[in-house]
Coordinates of C-alpha atoms and ligand atoms in Angstrom, one line a residue:
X21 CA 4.2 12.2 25.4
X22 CA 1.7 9.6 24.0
X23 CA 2.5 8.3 20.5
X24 CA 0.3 6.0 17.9
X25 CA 2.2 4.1 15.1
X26 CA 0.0 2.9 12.2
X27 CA 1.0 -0.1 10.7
X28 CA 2.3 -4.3 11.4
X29 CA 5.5 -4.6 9.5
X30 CA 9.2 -4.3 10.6
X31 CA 9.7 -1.1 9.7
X32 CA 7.1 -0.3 12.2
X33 CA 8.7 -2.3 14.5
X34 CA 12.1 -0.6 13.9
X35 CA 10.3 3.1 14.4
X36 CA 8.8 2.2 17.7
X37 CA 12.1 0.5 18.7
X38 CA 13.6 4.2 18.0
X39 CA 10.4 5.8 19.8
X40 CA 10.6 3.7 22.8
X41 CA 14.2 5.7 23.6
X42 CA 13.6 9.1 23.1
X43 CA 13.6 10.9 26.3
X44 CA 9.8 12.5 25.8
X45 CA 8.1 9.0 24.9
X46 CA 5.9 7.7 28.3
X47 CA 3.8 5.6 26.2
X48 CA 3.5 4.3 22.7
X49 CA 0.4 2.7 20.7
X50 CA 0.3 0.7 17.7
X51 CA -2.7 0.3 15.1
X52 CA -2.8 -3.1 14.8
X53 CA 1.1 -3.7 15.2
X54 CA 2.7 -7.7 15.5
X55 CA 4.0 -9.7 18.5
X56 CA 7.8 -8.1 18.7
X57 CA 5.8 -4.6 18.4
X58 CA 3.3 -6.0 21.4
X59 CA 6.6 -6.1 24.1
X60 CA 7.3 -2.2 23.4
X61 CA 3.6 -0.7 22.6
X62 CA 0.4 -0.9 23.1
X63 CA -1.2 -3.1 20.3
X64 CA -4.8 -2.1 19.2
X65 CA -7.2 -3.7 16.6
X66 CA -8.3 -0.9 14.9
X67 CA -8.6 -1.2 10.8
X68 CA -5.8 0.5 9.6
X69 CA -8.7 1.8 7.0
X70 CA -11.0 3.6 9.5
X71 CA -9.6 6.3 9.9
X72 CA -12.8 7.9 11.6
X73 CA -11.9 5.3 14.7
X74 CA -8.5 6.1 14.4
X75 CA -8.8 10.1 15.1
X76 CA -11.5 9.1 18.0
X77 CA -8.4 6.8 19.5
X78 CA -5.9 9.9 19.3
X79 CA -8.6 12.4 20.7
X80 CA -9.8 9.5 23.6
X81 CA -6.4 8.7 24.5
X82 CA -5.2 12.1 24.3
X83 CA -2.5 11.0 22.2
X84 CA 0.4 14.0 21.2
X85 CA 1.5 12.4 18.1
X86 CA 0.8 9.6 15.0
X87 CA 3.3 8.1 12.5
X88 CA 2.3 6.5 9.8
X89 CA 4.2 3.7 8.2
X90 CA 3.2 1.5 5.3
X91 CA 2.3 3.7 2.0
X92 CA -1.8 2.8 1.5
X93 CA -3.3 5.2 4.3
X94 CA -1.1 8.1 3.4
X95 CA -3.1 7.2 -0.2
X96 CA -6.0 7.0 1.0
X97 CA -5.5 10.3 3.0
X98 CA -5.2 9.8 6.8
X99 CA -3.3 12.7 7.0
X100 CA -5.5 15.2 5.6
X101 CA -8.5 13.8 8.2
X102 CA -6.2 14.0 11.4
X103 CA -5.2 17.3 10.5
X104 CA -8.7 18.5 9.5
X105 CA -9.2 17.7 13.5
X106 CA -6.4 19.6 14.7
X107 CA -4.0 16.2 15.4
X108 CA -0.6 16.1 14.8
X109 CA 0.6 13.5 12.5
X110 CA 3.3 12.9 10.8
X111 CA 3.3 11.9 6.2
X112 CA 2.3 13.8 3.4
X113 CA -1.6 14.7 2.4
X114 CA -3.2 12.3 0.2
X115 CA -2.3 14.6 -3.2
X116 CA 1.4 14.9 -1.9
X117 CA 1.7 11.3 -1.3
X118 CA 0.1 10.3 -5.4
X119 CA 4.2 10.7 -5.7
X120 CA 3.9 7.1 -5.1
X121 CA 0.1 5.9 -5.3
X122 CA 0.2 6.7 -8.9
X123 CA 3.0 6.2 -11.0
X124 CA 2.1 7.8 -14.0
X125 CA 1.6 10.7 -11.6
X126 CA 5.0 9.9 -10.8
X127 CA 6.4 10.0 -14.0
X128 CA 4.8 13.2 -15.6
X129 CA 6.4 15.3 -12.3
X130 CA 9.5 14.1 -13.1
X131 CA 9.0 15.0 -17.2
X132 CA 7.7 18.6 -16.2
X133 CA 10.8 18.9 -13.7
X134 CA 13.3 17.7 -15.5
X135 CA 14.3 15.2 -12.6
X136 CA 16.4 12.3 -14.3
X137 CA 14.1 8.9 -15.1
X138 CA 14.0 6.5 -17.6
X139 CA 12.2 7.4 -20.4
X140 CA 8.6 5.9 -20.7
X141 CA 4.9 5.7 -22.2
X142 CA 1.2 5.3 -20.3
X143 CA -0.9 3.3 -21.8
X144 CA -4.6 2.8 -20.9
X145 CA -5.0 0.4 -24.2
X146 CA -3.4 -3.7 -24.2
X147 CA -3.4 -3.1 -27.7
X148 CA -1.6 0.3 -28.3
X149 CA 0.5 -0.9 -25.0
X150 CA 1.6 -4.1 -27.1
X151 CA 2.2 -2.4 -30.0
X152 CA 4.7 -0.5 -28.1
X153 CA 6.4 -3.0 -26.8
X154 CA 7.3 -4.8 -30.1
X155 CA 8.9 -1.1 -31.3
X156 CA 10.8 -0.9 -28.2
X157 CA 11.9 -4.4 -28.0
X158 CA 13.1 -5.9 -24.6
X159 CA 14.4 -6.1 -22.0
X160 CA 11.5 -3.5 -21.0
X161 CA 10.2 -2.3 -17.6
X162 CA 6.0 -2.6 -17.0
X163 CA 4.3 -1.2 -14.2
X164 CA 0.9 -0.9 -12.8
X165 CA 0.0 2.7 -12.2
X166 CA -1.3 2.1 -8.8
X167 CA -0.2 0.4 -5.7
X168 CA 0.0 -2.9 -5.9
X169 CA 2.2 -4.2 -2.4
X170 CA 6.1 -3.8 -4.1
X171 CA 4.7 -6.7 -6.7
X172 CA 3.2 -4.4 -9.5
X173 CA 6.5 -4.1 -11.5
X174 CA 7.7 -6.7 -14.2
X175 CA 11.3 -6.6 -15.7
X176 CA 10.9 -8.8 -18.8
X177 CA 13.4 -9.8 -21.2
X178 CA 11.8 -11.4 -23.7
X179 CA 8.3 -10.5 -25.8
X180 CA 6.4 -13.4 -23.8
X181 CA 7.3 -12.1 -20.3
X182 CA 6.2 -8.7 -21.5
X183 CA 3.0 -9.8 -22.9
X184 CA 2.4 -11.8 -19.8
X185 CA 2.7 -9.1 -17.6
X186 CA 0.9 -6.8 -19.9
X187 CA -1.9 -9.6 -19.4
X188 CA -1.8 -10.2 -16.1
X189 CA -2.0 -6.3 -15.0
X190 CA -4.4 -5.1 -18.1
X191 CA -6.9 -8.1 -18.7
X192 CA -6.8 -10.0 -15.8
X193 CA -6.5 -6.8 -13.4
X194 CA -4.8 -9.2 -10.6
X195 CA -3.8 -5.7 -9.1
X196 CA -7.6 -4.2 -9.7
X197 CA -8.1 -0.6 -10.9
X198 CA -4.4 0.0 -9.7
X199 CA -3.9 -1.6 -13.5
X200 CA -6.4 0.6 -15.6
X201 CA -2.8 2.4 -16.8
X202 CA 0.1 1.0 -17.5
X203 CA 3.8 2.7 -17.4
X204 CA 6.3 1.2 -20.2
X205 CA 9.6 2.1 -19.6
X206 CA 13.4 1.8 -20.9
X207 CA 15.6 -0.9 -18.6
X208 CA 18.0 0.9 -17.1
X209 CA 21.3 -1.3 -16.6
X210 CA 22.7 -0.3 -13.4
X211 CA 23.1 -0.8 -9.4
X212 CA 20.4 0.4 -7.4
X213 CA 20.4 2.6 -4.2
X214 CA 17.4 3.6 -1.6
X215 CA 18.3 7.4 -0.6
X216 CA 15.8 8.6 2.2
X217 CA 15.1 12.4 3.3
X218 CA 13.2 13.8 6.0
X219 CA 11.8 17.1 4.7
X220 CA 9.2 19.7 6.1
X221 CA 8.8 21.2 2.7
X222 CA 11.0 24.0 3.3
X223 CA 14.2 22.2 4.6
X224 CA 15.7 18.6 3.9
X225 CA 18.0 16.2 6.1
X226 CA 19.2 13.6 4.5
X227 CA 19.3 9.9 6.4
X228 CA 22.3 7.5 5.8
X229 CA 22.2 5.7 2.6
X230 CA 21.1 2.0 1.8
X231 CA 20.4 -0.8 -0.7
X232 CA 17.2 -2.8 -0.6
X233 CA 17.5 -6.5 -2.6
X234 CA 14.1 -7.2 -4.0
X235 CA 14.6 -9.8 -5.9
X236 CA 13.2 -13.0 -3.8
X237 CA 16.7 -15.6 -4.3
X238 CA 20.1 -15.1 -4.3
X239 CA 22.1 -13.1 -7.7
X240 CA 19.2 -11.4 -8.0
X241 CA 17.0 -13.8 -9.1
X242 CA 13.8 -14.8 -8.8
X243 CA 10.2 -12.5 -8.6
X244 CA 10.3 -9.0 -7.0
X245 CA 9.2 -9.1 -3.8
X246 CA 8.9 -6.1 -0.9
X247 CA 12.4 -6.3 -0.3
X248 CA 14.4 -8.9 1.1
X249 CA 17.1 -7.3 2.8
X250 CA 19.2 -4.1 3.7
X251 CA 22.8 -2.7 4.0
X252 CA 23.9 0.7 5.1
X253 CA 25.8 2.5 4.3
X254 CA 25.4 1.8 0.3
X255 CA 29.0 2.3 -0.5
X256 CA 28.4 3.1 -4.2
X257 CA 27.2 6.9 -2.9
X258 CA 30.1 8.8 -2.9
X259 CA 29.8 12.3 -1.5
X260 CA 30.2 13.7 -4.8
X261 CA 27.2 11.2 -6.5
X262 CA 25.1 12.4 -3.1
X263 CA 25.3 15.8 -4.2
X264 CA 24.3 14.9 -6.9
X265 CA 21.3 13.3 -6.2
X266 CA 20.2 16.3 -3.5
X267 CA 20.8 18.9 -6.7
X268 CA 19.3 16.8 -9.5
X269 CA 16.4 14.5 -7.7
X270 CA 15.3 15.9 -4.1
X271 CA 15.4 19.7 -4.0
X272 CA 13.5 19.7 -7.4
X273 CA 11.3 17.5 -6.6
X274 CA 10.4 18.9 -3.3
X275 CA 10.9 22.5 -4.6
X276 CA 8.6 21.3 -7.9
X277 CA 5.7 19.8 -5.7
X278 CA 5.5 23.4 -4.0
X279 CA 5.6 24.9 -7.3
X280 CA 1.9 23.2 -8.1
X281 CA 0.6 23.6 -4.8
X282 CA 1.6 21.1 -2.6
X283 CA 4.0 20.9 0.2
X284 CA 5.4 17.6 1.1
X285 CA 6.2 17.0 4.5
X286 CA 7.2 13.7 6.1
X287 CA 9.6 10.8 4.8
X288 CA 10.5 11.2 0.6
X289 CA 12.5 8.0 -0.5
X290 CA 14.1 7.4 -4.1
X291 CA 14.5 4.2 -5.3
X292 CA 17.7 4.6 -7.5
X293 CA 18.9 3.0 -10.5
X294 CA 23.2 4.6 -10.8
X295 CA 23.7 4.1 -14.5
X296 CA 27.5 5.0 -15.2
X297 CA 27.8 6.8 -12.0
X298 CA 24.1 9.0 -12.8
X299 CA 21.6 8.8 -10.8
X300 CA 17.7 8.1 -12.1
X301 CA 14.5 7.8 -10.7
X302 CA 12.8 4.5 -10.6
X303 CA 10.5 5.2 -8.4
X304 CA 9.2 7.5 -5.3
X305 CA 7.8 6.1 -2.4
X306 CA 6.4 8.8 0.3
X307 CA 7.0 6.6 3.8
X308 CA 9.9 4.7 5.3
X309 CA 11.3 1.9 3.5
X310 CA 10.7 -1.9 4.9
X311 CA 13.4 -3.0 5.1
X312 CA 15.6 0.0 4.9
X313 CA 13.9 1.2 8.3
X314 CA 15.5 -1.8 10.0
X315 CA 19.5 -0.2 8.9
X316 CA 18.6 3.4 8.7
X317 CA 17.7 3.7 12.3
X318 CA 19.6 1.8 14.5
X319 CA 22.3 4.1 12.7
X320 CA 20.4 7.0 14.1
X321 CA 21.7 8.9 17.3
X322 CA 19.3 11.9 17.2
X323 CA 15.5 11.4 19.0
X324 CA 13.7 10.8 16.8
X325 CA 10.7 12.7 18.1
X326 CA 12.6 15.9 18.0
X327 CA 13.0 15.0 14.0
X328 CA 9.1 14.4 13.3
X329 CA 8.3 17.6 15.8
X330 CA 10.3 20.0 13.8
X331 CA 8.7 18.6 10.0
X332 CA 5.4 18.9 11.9
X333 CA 6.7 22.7 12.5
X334 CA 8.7 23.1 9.5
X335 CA 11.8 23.5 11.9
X336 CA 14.1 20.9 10.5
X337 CA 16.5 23.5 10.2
X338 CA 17.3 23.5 14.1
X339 CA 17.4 20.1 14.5
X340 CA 21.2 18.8 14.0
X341 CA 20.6 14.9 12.9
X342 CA 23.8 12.7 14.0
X343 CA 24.8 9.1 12.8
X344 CA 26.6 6.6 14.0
X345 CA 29.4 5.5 12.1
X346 CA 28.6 2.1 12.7
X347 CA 27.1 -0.1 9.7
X348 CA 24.2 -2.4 9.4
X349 CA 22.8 -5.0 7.9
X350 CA 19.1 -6.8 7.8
X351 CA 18.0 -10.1 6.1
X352 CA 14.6 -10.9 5.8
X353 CA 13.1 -14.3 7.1
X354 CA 10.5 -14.9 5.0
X355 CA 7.4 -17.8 4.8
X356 CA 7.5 -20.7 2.4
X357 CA 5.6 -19.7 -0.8
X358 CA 6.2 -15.8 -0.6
X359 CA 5.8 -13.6 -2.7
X360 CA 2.8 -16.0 -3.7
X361 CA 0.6 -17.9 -1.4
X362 CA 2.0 -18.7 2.0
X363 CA 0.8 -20.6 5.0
X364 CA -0.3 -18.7 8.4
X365 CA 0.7 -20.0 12.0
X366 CA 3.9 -21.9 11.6
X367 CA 5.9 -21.4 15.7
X368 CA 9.0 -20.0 15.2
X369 CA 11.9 -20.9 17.6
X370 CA 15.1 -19.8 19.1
X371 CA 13.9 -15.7 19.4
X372 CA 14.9 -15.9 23.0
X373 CA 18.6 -17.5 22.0
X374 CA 18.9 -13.7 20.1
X375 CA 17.4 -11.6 22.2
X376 CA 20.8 -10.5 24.1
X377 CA 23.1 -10.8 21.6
X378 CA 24.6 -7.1 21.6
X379 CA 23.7 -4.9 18.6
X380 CA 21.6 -7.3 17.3
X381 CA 17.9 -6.6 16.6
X382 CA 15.1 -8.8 15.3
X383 CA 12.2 -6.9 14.0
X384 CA 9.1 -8.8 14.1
X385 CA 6.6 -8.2 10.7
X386 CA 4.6 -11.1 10.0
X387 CA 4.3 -12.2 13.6
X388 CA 1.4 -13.0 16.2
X389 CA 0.7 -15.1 19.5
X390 CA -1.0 -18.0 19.2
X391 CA -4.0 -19.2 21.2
X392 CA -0.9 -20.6 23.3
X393 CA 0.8 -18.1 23.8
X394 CA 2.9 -18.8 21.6
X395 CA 5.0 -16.8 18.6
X396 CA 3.6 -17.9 15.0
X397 CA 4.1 -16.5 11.9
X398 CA 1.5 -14.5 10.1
X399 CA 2.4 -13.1 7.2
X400 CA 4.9 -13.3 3.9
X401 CA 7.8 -11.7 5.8
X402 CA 8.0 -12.8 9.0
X403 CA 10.9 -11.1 10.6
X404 CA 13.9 -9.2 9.9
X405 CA 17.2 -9.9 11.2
X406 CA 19.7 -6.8 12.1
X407 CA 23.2 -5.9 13.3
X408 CA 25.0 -3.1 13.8
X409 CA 29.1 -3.8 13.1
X410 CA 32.1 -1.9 12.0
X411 CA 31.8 -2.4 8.6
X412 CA 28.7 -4.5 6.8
X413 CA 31.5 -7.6 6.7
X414 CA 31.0 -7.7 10.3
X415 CA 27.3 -6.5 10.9
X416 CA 26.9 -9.7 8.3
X417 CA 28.6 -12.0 10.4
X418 CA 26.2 -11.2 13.2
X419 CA 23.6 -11.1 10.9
X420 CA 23.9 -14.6 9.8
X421 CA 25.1 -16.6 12.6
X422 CA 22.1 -15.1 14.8
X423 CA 19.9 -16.4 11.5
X424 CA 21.3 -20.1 12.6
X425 CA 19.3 -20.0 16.2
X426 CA 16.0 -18.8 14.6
X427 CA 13.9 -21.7 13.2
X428 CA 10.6 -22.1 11.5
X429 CA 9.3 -24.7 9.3
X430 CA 9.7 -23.8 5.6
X431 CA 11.5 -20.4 6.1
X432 CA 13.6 -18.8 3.6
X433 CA 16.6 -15.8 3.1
X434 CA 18.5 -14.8 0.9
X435 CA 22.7 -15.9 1.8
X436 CA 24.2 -13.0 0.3
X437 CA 23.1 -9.6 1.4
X438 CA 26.4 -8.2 1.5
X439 CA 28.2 -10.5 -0.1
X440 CA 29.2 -9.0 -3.3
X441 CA 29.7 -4.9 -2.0
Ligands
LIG12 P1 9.9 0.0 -8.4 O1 8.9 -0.5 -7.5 O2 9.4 0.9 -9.5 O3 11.1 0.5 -7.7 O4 10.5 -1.3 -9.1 C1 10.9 -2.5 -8.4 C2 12.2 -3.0 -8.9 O5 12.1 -3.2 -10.3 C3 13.3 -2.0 -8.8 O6 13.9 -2.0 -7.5 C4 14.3 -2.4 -9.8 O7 15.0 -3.6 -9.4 C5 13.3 -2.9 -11.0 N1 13.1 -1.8 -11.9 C6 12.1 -0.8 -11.9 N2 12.2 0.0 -12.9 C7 13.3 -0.4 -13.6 C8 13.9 0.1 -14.8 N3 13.4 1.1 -15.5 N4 15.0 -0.6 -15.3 C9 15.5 -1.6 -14.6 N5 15.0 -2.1 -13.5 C10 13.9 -1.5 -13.0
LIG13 N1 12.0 -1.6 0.3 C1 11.1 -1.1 -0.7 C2 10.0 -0.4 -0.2 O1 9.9 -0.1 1.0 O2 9.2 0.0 -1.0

């Protein structure tokens, strides 16, 4: 079988990692992909936006099946063009996926369904919107409506963060048209937990748990950025919580979606705040997680082709999913300057010092060859570090004495991804 994946980041990396062993894959593509992806696929340079060029890949190439990683072409709707043509590709349709590309969207499901969220207000007005927020008082949550890279949310706890944030998204429209609305909502005081499903629309499998940091520096400080590093299991999911959260958050949210007409099918992912051992909402993304991608699947034991042929059937039932017992851990080398302006084509050292240290993955994301040959980084997050241990104590170990070998100029991590569990 011939596979494309769609997308440059680690999580893609991880996914074609997991492709590359299943027992039906001969050959695998990636559209446009990075230079860790280039040792295990087939990189191509084909706009991740034209999806006209893509389809004419699959249909050229004769490939059998197409994943689709980061969150902006689901929203934009590959999926609905590769199926009008009859391919086989794996998400959910451009309206199933506005679970994430719009938040207000978001937000109004989860009203009419009852699913648990913090409570909130759209605004479309700076001046109703800041009105608002002097009656709530802070600490308050704003968000852009639309997508805006894992950066459009501000947690501010004073007035003058909030009406900076209000500024930035509303007058300056740094995030464009994704800031025409604006979501104000409650803080919710909490810890925070990513919980992943596969679901056909009929059936659900839940994957292992995890915890994303997004906070760029360590205690949770610093900006938000797209995550900065991964655990799993998340130990603060107890079976009983789990339940939970399949009774209050994912059945009725999948079951809801069919109720107005639309059947998700690919990869659902909470983002989680657990307030006094409740679970809430804070947000819905319809793809992987990056960097959750790098823990949940070297955890995985089950091809993972025979998972995305049976949502692509609707047979998840059959499939029996297994997990290792194993944990795992990733942390995020990222360039000087992100999540603002970072430079392009620093050489990064010592990969080949890692490469055959057991259980131990590095997933490339910001990454290319240079002109020499050579690996350079090119991009915000360059690479994410993972092991696979008994417990996250030791996956952390591995985790950060590999980080020791691995040099470029101005790179940062956080120290204490599993530090405080
Ligand atoms: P989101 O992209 O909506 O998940 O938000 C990014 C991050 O902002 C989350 O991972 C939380 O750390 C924080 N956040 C979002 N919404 C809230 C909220 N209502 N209360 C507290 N923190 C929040
Ligand atoms: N790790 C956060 C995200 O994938 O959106």
């Amino acid at each position: 079988m011939k596979v494309l994946v769609i997308g440059s980041g680690g999580r893609e990396h991880a996914i074609i990692w997991k492709l590359a062993q299943s027992r039906v894959v001969d050959k695998i593509y990636c559209a446009p992909g990075n230079a860790g992806i280039s040792e295990i696929a087939e990189c191509i340079e084909v706009e991740n936006k034209d999806f006209s060029a893509l389809v004419d890949f699959v249909k050229y190439e004769w490939i059998d099946l197409t994943v689709v990683g980061p969150e902006e072409p689901l929203a934009k709707g590959i999926i609905d063009v590769f199926q009008k043509e009859g391919r086989r590709i794996i998400g959910p349709t451009k309206l199933a996926a506005q679970i994430e590309s719009s938040k207000v969207f978001a937000k109004e499901f989860m009203k009419r369904h009852k699913i648990p969220t913090a409570e909130y207000k759209v605004f479309t007005s700076y001046t109703h919107a800041e009105e608002y927020i002097r009656l709530k008082g802070t600490p308050i949550v704003i968000k852009a409506d639309g997508l805006a890279a894992g950066k459009g949310v501000f947690v501010c706890q004073n007035y003058e963060e909030a009406f900076e944030a209000l500024r930035l998204i509303m007058k300056e429209k740094v995030f464009g048209a994704a800031g025409d609305k604006v979501v104000i909502e409650e803080f919710l005081s909490g810890k925070e937990a990513s919980y992943l499903v596969f679901t056909d629309g009929k059936n659900t499998i839940p994957m292992v748990t995890s915890k994303d940091h997004k906070r760029l520096l360590d205690n949770d400080e610093g900006p938000n950025t797209g995550g900065m590093g991964t655990f799993s299991p998340n130990p603060i999911i107890t079976p009983e919580l789990e339940k939970e959260i399949l009774e209050t958050i994912i059945n009725p949210t999948i079951k809801g979606l069919k109720q107005e007409g639309i059947v998700y099918k690919g990869i659902l992912y909470a983002g989680l705040m657990i307030v006094n051992n409740k679970p809430y909402v804070l947000e819905f993304n319809c793809r992987f997680g990056d960097p959750e991608t790098q823990v949940i699947l070297p955890r995985l034991e089950t091809d993972l082709v025979d998972i995305f042929m049976a949502i692509s059937e609707q047979k998840l039932n059959k499939v029996e999913v297994k997990w290792k017992s194993d944990a795992s851990l990733c942390v995020i080398l990222a360039s000087e300057g992100y999540p603002g302006k970072y430079k392009k084509g620093v050489p990064i050292t010592g990969l080949e010092m890692v490469k055959n240290i057991k259980d131990l993955f590095v997933f490339h994301a910001g990454t290319k060859f240079n002109e020499e040959g050579k690996i350079v980084t090119n991009g915000g997050r360059v690479l994410g570090v993972t092991a696979l241990g008994k417990d996250i104590k030791e996956a952390r170990q591995k985790v950060y004495s590999a980080i020791e070998l691995i040099k470029f100029e101005g790179m940062q991590y956080r120290k204490d991804i599993g530090l405080n569990i």
